Short mmCIF file of C-alpha atoms in Angstrom, two decimals:
data_model
loop_
_atom_site.label_atom_id
_atom_site.label_comp_id
_atom_site.label_asym_id
_atom_site.label_seq_id
_atom_site.Cartn_x
_atom_site.Cartn_y
_atom_site.Cartn_z
CA UNK A 1 -22.97 -25.99 -18.45
CA UNK A 2 -20.56 -23.39 -19.86
CA UNK A 3 -22.83 -22.63 -22.81
CA UNK A 4 -25.83 -22.36 -20.56
CA UNK A 5 -23.99 -20.00 -18.23
CA UNK A 6 -22.86 -17.80 -21.10
CA UNK A 7 -26.11 -17.71 -23.02
CA UNK A 8 -28.86 -17.98 -20.45
CA UNK A 9 -30.75 -14.81 -19.58
CA UNK A 10 -31.52 -16.17 -16.12
CA UNK A 11 -29.64 -15.90 -12.88
CA UNK A 12 -29.51 -19.02 -10.74
CA UNK A 13 -30.91 -19.07 -7.20
CA UNK A 14 -27.40 -19.71 -5.84
CA UNK A 15 -26.22 -16.47 -7.46
CA UNK A 16 -28.37 -14.43 -5.07
CA UNK A 17 -25.62 -13.12 -2.79
CA UNK A 18 -25.91 -9.62 -1.33
CA UNK A 19 -22.63 -8.03 -0.27
CA UNK A 20 -22.61 -6.70 3.30
CA UNK A 21 -21.82 -3.05 3.97
CA UNK A 22 -18.50 -3.75 5.72
CA UNK A 23 -17.11 -5.58 2.66
CA UNK A 24 -17.97 -2.71 0.35
CA UNK A 25 -16.61 -0.10 2.73
CA UNK A 26 -13.28 -1.86 3.36
CA UNK A 27 -12.49 -2.32 -0.32
CA UNK A 28 -13.53 1.16 -1.43
CA UNK A 29 -11.61 2.72 1.45
CA UNK A 30 -8.47 0.93 0.25
CA UNK A 31 -8.76 2.71 -3.10
CA UNK A 32 -9.41 6.02 -1.37
CA UNK A 33 -6.37 5.59 0.87
CA UNK A 34 -4.20 5.18 -2.22
CA UNK A 35 -5.91 8.01 -4.14
CA UNK A 36 -8.36 10.27 -2.26
CA UNK A 37 -9.76 11.50 -5.60
CA UNK A 38 -10.25 8.07 -7.15
CA UNK A 39 -14.04 8.57 -7.50
CA UNK A 40 -14.09 12.32 -8.08
CA UNK A 41 -15.93 13.41 -11.21
CA UNK A 42 -16.73 9.80 -12.11
CA UNK A 43 -19.88 8.15 -13.40
CA UNK A 44 -20.26 4.88 -11.49
CA UNK A 45 -22.45 2.03 -12.70
CA UNK A 46 -23.64 -0.65 -10.28
CA UNK A 47 -25.17 -3.39 -12.47
CA UNK A 48 -26.40 -6.85 -11.45
CA UNK A 49 -27.75 -5.14 -8.38
CA UNK A 50 -31.01 -4.74 -6.54
CA UNK A 51 -30.85 -1.03 -5.73
CA UNK A 52 -33.48 -1.33 -2.99
CA UNK A 53 -31.43 -3.93 -1.13
CA UNK A 54 -27.90 -3.28 -2.32
CA UNK A 55 -25.23 -1.96 -0.01
CA UNK A 56 -23.30 -0.84 -3.09
CA UNK A 57 -26.08 1.61 -3.93
CA UNK A 58 -26.51 2.71 -0.33
CA UNK A 59 -22.77 3.21 0.16
CA UNK A 60 -22.20 5.36 -2.91
CA UNK A 61 -25.45 7.29 -2.43
CA UNK A 62 -24.44 8.12 1.15
CA UNK A 63 -20.99 9.31 0.02
CA UNK A 64 -22.09 10.87 -3.27
CA UNK A 65 -21.02 14.39 -2.26
CA UNK A 66 -18.01 13.30 -0.17
CA UNK A 67 -16.53 11.39 -3.09
CA UNK A 68 -17.38 14.09 -5.62
CA UNK A 69 -19.31 11.73 -7.91
CA UNK A 70 -20.71 13.02 -11.17
CA UNK A 71 -23.45 10.39 -11.45
CA UNK A 72 -24.49 7.11 -9.88
CA UNK A 73 -26.39 4.51 -11.92
CA UNK A 74 -27.72 1.27 -10.45
CA UNK A 75 -29.61 -1.43 -12.32
CA UNK A 76 -31.48 -4.55 -11.26
CA UNK A 77 -32.52 -7.75 -12.95
CA UNK A 78 -36.19 -8.51 -13.60
CA UNK A 79 -37.73 -10.80 -10.93
CA UNK A 80 -39.11 -13.25 -13.50
CA UNK A 81 -35.63 -13.63 -14.99
CA UNK A 82 -33.98 -13.89 -11.58
CA UNK A 83 -34.48 -17.42 -10.22
CA UNK A 84 -38.05 -17.26 -11.48
CA UNK A 85 -38.99 -14.55 -8.96
CA UNK A 86 -38.73 -17.19 -6.24
CA UNK A 87 -37.61 -14.68 -3.63
CA UNK A 88 -39.29 -11.54 -4.95
CA UNK A 89 -41.56 -9.25 -2.97
CA UNK A 90 -42.16 -5.70 -4.25
CA UNK A 91 -41.21 -3.03 -1.74
CA UNK A 92 -43.24 -0.03 -0.64
CA UNK A 93 -40.62 2.14 -2.35
CA UNK A 94 -41.89 0.78 -5.66
CA UNK A 95 -45.56 0.05 -5.00
CA UNK A 96 -46.30 3.49 -3.54
CA UNK A 97 -44.64 5.29 -6.45
CA UNK A 98 -46.94 6.70 -9.18
CA UNK A 99 -44.86 4.88 -11.79
CA UNK A 100 -45.54 1.43 -10.33
CA UNK A 101 -46.82 -1.10 -12.85
CA UNK A 102 -47.62 -4.61 -11.59
CA UNK A 103 -46.84 -6.30 -14.92
CA UNK A 104 -43.62 -4.40 -15.55
CA UNK A 105 -42.56 -5.05 -11.97
CA UNK A 106 -42.07 -8.74 -12.76
CA UNK A 107 -40.82 -8.54 -16.34
CA UNK A 108 -38.58 -5.45 -16.41
CA UNK A 109 -35.34 -4.53 -14.77
CA UNK A 110 -35.03 -1.17 -13.02
CA UNK A 111 -32.57 1.68 -13.29
CA UNK A 112 -31.88 4.07 -10.42
CA UNK A 113 -29.92 7.28 -10.97
CA UNK A 114 -28.45 9.86 -8.65
CA UNK A 115 -27.04 13.19 -9.81
CA UNK A 116 -25.99 16.36 -7.92
CA UNK A 117 -29.65 17.36 -7.60
CA UNK A 118 -31.44 17.74 -4.26
CA UNK A 119 -34.71 16.13 -5.37
CA UNK A 120 -36.06 15.72 -1.83
CA UNK A 121 -35.31 19.33 -0.87
CA UNK A 122 -33.62 18.34 2.41
CA UNK A 123 -30.42 20.25 1.65
CA UNK A 124 -28.24 17.27 0.77
CA UNK A 125 -27.80 14.70 -2.00
CA UNK A 126 -28.18 11.10 -0.83
CA UNK A 127 -30.30 7.99 -1.27
CA UNK A 128 -33.52 9.98 -0.87
CA UNK A 129 -32.73 11.71 -4.15
CA UNK A 130 -32.53 8.55 -6.25
CA UNK A 131 -34.78 8.57 -9.30
CA UNK A 132 -35.94 5.30 -10.82
CA UNK A 133 -37.65 3.89 -13.87
CA UNK A 134 -38.32 0.53 -15.50
CA UNK A 135 -35.85 -0.60 -18.11
CA UNK A 136 -37.14 -1.66 -21.52
CA UNK A 137 -35.74 -5.15 -20.97
CA UNK A 138 -35.00 -7.45 -18.06
CA UNK A 139 -31.72 -5.77 -17.03
CA UNK A 140 -29.31 -8.45 -18.25
CA UNK A 141 -25.88 -6.81 -18.25
CA UNK A 142 -25.32 -8.03 -21.82
CA UNK A 143 -28.40 -6.20 -23.12
CA UNK A 144 -27.98 -3.17 -25.37
CA UNK A 145 -29.45 -0.76 -22.82
CA UNK A 146 -27.27 -1.87 -19.89
CA UNK A 147 -24.25 -1.95 -22.20
CA UNK A 148 -25.06 1.64 -23.16
CA UNK A 149 -24.96 2.53 -19.45
CA UNK A 150 -21.58 0.80 -19.19
CA UNK A 151 -20.36 2.93 -22.08
CA UNK A 152 -21.48 6.05 -20.23
CA UNK A 153 -19.74 4.99 -17.02
CA UNK A 154 -16.15 5.50 -15.90
CA UNK A 155 -16.33 2.71 -13.31
CA UNK A 156 -18.33 -0.48 -12.79
CA UNK A 157 -18.55 -1.82 -9.24
CA UNK A 158 -20.68 -4.82 -8.26
CA UNK A 159 -21.01 -8.42 -7.14
CA UNK A 160 -21.92 -10.17 -10.43
CA UNK A 161 -23.47 -13.64 -10.63
CA UNK A 162 -20.68 -16.13 -9.94
CA UNK A 163 -21.93 -18.43 -12.69
CA UNK A 164 -21.46 -15.65 -15.25
CA UNK A 165 -18.13 -14.31 -13.99
CA UNK A 166 -16.19 -15.07 -17.19
CA UNK A 167 -18.80 -13.42 -19.38
CA UNK A 168 -19.03 -10.44 -17.02
CA UNK A 169 -15.27 -9.79 -17.06
CA UNK A 170 -15.27 -10.07 -20.84
CA UNK A 171 -18.06 -7.46 -20.89
CA UNK A 172 -16.03 -5.19 -18.61
CA UNK A 173 -12.90 -5.46 -20.72
CA UNK A 174 -14.87 -4.71 -23.89
CA UNK A 175 -16.07 -1.49 -22.26
CA UNK A 176 -12.61 -0.27 -21.25
CA UNK A 177 -13.88 0.82 -17.82
CA UNK A 178 -12.28 0.79 -14.41
CA UNK A 179 -13.92 -1.83 -12.23
CA UNK A 180 -14.04 -3.61 -8.90
CA UNK A 181 -16.04 -6.84 -8.75
CA UNK A 182 -16.37 -9.84 -6.46
CA UNK A 183 -15.67 -13.36 -7.66
CA UNK A 184 -14.27 -16.71 -6.61
CA UNK A 185 -10.53 -16.95 -6.00
CA UNK A 186 -10.57 -19.99 -8.27
CA UNK A 187 -11.29 -17.64 -11.18
CA UNK A 188 -7.53 -17.04 -11.21
CA UNK A 189 -7.14 -20.41 -12.91
CA UNK A 190 -9.69 -19.74 -15.68
CA UNK A 191 -8.20 -19.66 -19.14
CA UNK A 192 -10.11 -16.40 -19.76
CA UNK A 193 -8.95 -14.68 -16.56
CA UNK A 194 -5.30 -15.51 -15.88
CA UNK A 195 -3.98 -13.95 -19.11
CA UNK A 196 -5.57 -10.67 -18.02
CA UNK A 197 -3.81 -10.93 -14.65
CA UNK A 198 -0.50 -11.79 -16.33
CA UNK A 199 -0.79 -8.75 -18.62
CA UNK A 200 -1.58 -6.47 -15.67
CA UNK A 201 -5.10 -5.76 -16.94
CA UNK A 202 -6.67 -6.84 -13.67
CA UNK A 203 -5.45 -7.91 -10.24
CA UNK A 204 -6.67 -8.97 -6.82
CA UNK A 205 -8.37 -6.34 -4.70
CA UNK A 206 -7.07 -5.08 -1.39
CA UNK A 207 -9.39 -6.94 1.00
CA UNK A 208 -11.20 -10.22 1.50
CA UNK A 209 -8.54 -12.30 -0.23
CA UNK A 210 -7.54 -14.57 2.62
CA UNK A 211 -10.57 -14.47 4.89
CA UNK A 212 -14.24 -15.33 4.86
CA UNK A 213 -16.61 -12.90 3.17
CA UNK A 214 -20.18 -12.73 4.45
CA UNK A 215 -23.17 -12.36 2.12
CA UNK A 216 -26.86 -11.86 2.68
CA UNK A 217 -29.17 -14.31 0.95
CA UNK A 218 -32.95 -14.22 0.45
CA UNK A 219 -35.13 -15.77 3.11
CA UNK A 220 -35.82 -19.34 2.11
CA UNK A 221 -32.71 -19.75 -0.07
CA UNK A 222 -30.70 -22.88 0.78
CA UNK A 223 -27.66 -22.37 3.00
CA UNK A 224 -25.47 -24.88 4.82
CA UNK A 225 -25.88 -24.86 8.58
CA UNK A 226 -22.11 -24.55 9.09
CA UNK A 227 -21.95 -21.49 6.82
CA UNK A 228 -24.93 -19.89 8.55
CA UNK A 229 -23.26 -20.49 11.93
CA UNK A 230 -19.94 -19.06 10.71
CA UNK A 231 -21.68 -15.93 9.44
CA UNK A 232 -23.36 -15.53 12.82
CA UNK A 233 -20.01 -15.84 14.61
CA UNK A 234 -18.69 -13.13 12.30
CA UNK A 235 -21.50 -10.82 13.47
CA UNK A 236 -24.27 -11.56 10.97
CA UNK A 237 -27.14 -13.53 12.53
CA UNK A 238 -30.26 -14.10 10.45
CA UNK A 239 -32.73 -11.25 10.73
CA UNK A 240 -36.24 -10.49 9.56
CA UNK A 241 -34.97 -9.31 6.19
CA UNK A 242 -32.51 -11.97 5.09
CA UNK A 243 -30.28 -14.86 6.12
CA UNK A 244 -26.50 -14.83 5.90
CA UNK A 245 -23.81 -17.18 4.69
CA UNK A 246 -20.06 -17.05 4.34
CA UNK A 247 -17.89 -17.90 1.35
CA UNK A 248 -14.28 -18.64 2.18
CA UNK A 249 -12.94 -18.35 -1.37
CA UNK A 250 -14.44 -15.02 -2.42
CA UNK A 251 -12.33 -12.02 -3.25
CA UNK A 252 -12.26 -8.76 -5.20
CA UNK A 253 -10.89 -8.40 -8.72
CA UNK A 254 -10.07 -4.92 -9.93
CA UNK A 255 -8.01 -2.68 -12.20
CA UNK A 256 -8.14 0.20 -9.69
CA UNK A 257 -4.83 0.88 -7.96
CA UNK A 258 -4.44 0.24 -4.26
CA UNK A 259 -1.45 0.33 -1.96
CA UNK A 260 -1.32 -3.34 -1.09
CA UNK A 261 -0.20 -4.40 -4.58
CA UNK A 262 2.87 -2.17 -4.28
CA UNK A 263 4.05 -3.58 -0.94
CA UNK A 264 7.04 -5.88 -1.54
CA UNK A 265 6.96 -9.33 0.02
CA UNK A 266 9.51 -9.64 2.83
CA UNK A 267 11.29 -12.90 2.09
CA UNK A 268 14.35 -14.84 3.17
CA UNK A 269 17.17 -15.96 0.91
CA UNK A 270 17.37 -19.54 -0.34
CA UNK A 271 20.11 -20.31 2.18
CA UNK A 272 18.13 -18.83 5.08
CA UNK A 273 15.02 -20.75 4.07
CA UNK A 274 17.02 -23.98 4.22
CA UNK A 275 18.17 -23.10 7.73
CA UNK A 276 15.30 -21.20 9.28
CA UNK A 277 12.04 -21.75 7.37
CA UNK A 278 9.11 -22.43 9.66
CA UNK A 279 7.93 -25.06 7.18
CA UNK A 280 9.33 -28.54 7.84
CA UNK A 281 9.04 -29.46 4.19
CA UNK A 282 11.50 -26.70 3.28
CA UNK A 283 13.80 -26.40 6.29
CA UNK A 284 16.79 -28.67 5.81
CA UNK A 285 15.34 -30.16 2.61
CA UNK A 286 15.21 -27.43 -0.02
CA UNK A 287 12.91 -27.23 -3.02
CA UNK A 288 11.79 -30.03 -5.30
CA UNK A 289 11.64 -29.73 -9.08
CA UNK A 290 8.46 -30.59 -10.93
CA UNK A 291 8.36 -33.82 -12.86
CA UNK A 292 6.70 -32.14 -15.82
CA UNK A 293 7.66 -28.46 -15.64
CA UNK A 294 11.10 -26.88 -15.68
CA UNK A 295 10.59 -25.01 -12.42
CA UNK A 296 10.89 -25.51 -8.66
CA UNK A 297 7.95 -26.12 -6.36
CA UNK A 298 7.31 -23.45 -3.71
CA UNK A 299 4.70 -24.91 -1.33
CA UNK A 300 4.11 -21.70 0.65
CA UNK A 301 4.20 -18.04 -0.34
CA UNK A 302 6.42 -17.07 2.60
CA UNK A 303 8.92 -19.75 1.52
CA UNK A 304 9.76 -18.04 -1.79
CA UNK A 305 13.57 -17.64 -1.85
CA UNK A 306 14.25 -13.96 -2.42
CA UNK A 307 17.49 -14.53 -4.35
CA UNK A 308 16.37 -17.32 -6.70
CA UNK A 309 16.45 -16.20 -10.35
CA UNK A 310 14.78 -19.18 -12.00
CA UNK A 311 11.14 -20.06 -12.59
CA UNK A 312 9.10 -20.95 -9.50
CA UNK A 313 5.65 -22.46 -9.09
CA UNK A 314 3.77 -20.82 -6.23
CA UNK A 315 0.26 -21.28 -4.76
CA UNK A 316 -2.47 -19.18 -6.36
CA UNK A 317 -2.77 -17.33 -3.02
CA UNK A 318 0.48 -15.61 -4.07
CA UNK A 319 -1.65 -13.25 -6.14
CA UNK A 320 -3.17 -11.86 -2.93
CA UNK A 321 0.23 -10.27 -2.28
CA UNK A 322 1.72 -9.93 -5.74
CA UNK A 323 3.77 -6.81 -6.30
CA UNK A 324 4.28 -6.37 -10.08
CA UNK A 325 7.51 -4.49 -9.48
CA UNK A 326 8.95 -7.46 -7.57
CA UNK A 327 7.88 -10.56 -9.54
CA UNK A 328 6.93 -11.30 -13.13
CA UNK A 329 3.97 -13.58 -13.81
CA UNK A 330 4.99 -15.87 -16.64
CA UNK A 331 2.35 -18.56 -16.63
CA UNK A 332 -0.22 -20.77 -14.94
CA UNK A 333 0.02 -24.54 -14.77
CA UNK A 334 -3.59 -24.93 -15.91
CA UNK A 335 -5.00 -25.27 -19.42
CA UNK A 336 -1.86 -24.83 -21.45
CA UNK A 337 -1.01 -21.43 -19.99
CA UNK A 338 2.63 -22.43 -19.62
CA UNK A 339 5.25 -20.67 -21.77
CA UNK A 340 7.38 -22.76 -24.10
CA UNK A 341 10.48 -22.14 -22.01
CA UNK A 342 8.88 -23.90 -19.04
CA UNK A 343 6.50 -26.50 -20.40
CA UNK A 344 7.72 -30.08 -20.59
CA UNK A 345 4.64 -32.31 -20.67
CA UNK A 346 1.29 -32.84 -19.03
CA UNK A 347 0.72 -36.19 -17.41
CA UNK A 348 -2.19 -38.32 -18.59
CA UNK A 349 -3.98 -35.26 -19.90
CA UNK A 350 -4.13 -33.64 -16.45
CA UNK A 351 -3.25 -29.95 -16.41
CA UNK A 352 -1.50 -30.18 -13.07
CA UNK A 353 2.12 -29.92 -11.93
CA UNK A 354 3.59 -33.12 -10.46
CA UNK A 355 6.31 -33.63 -7.85
CA UNK A 356 7.59 -37.18 -7.39
CA UNK A 357 4.56 -38.41 -9.31
CA UNK A 358 2.15 -36.63 -6.94
CA UNK A 359 -0.21 -34.03 -8.42
CA UNK A 360 -0.21 -30.55 -6.91
CA UNK A 361 -2.96 -27.95 -7.10
CA UNK A 362 -2.60 -25.36 -9.84
CA UNK A 363 0.45 -23.15 -9.54
CA UNK A 364 1.25 -19.64 -10.72
CA UNK A 365 4.64 -19.54 -12.41
CA UNK A 366 6.74 -16.53 -11.44
CA UNK A 367 10.25 -15.17 -11.85
CA UNK A 368 12.07 -12.48 -9.87
CA UNK A 369 12.42 -9.18 -11.68
CA UNK A 370 15.90 -7.69 -12.10
#
């Protein structure tokens, strides 16, 4: 499965998730609140996109002048390479253009560009001024032509295929660009991802970390009834264009600064946790030590004792609120990512921490900074 995910030139049907406008707007606004000029003078690439459907493209095209962008580039994947064109219907935007080619439409990716040029002549620069062309290839982000666009860009912002998340982050890091991308929270535990978080090369975004994120999906794509109903309750009923689903474990990963990662956690002392913690497993009982790691188990983020100087294992949700000035990330219980000072032994080959012979979910190992 891993080799197929890394080497296949095809997206899977269950990778067809379109990010809703509100999710894009909330996250980008968090960067702007921290630095109003964060996008000014930048070339932004939106790969793994469908520019005719994408709210990423629409959002940045609408705010092109407001943000002071230098250039916006958006690329799409060829329909025949994208779930076998199962959900593809050419739009009037393409078919009524003189450059439309029926054969290329299925086999080639597309590239849309927006520069400070009023192509439409309406006195402003926005989505009506996008220019487009077919790519030479199918638009795979690993191709030479899309990689060349990455090398031109200052920032890459997108919702990449979840099945290719590891490969996509590797591609981002190789390009040395700023980025903001959506992935599964479980990616924190990947052997390829956590070291980057530990070394402060990427971190969690500002929004969508502890709540459901809604995505559009193509009409006819499979979706669980419960997820469809939850999306509708969140304000996204199915419409004539697409259906909607929700993913409870989705989040943003970025290396763009935002204010939330510099807010210190407000925590009680060890003594106060023993007396007043709202968690029955901590109040009056204290903290257990792992059977196989030289650290104490912290079952809830808000139960971290502020004055404890030793190594602590905390839930991966800690990274939603991690302030790098407050705590040092020293390891992850998974896949041998435990430093020598902490590691004792894995049990029965399972890369899990144990307390009283009971396995816990993966833990991030942290230590208070001086």
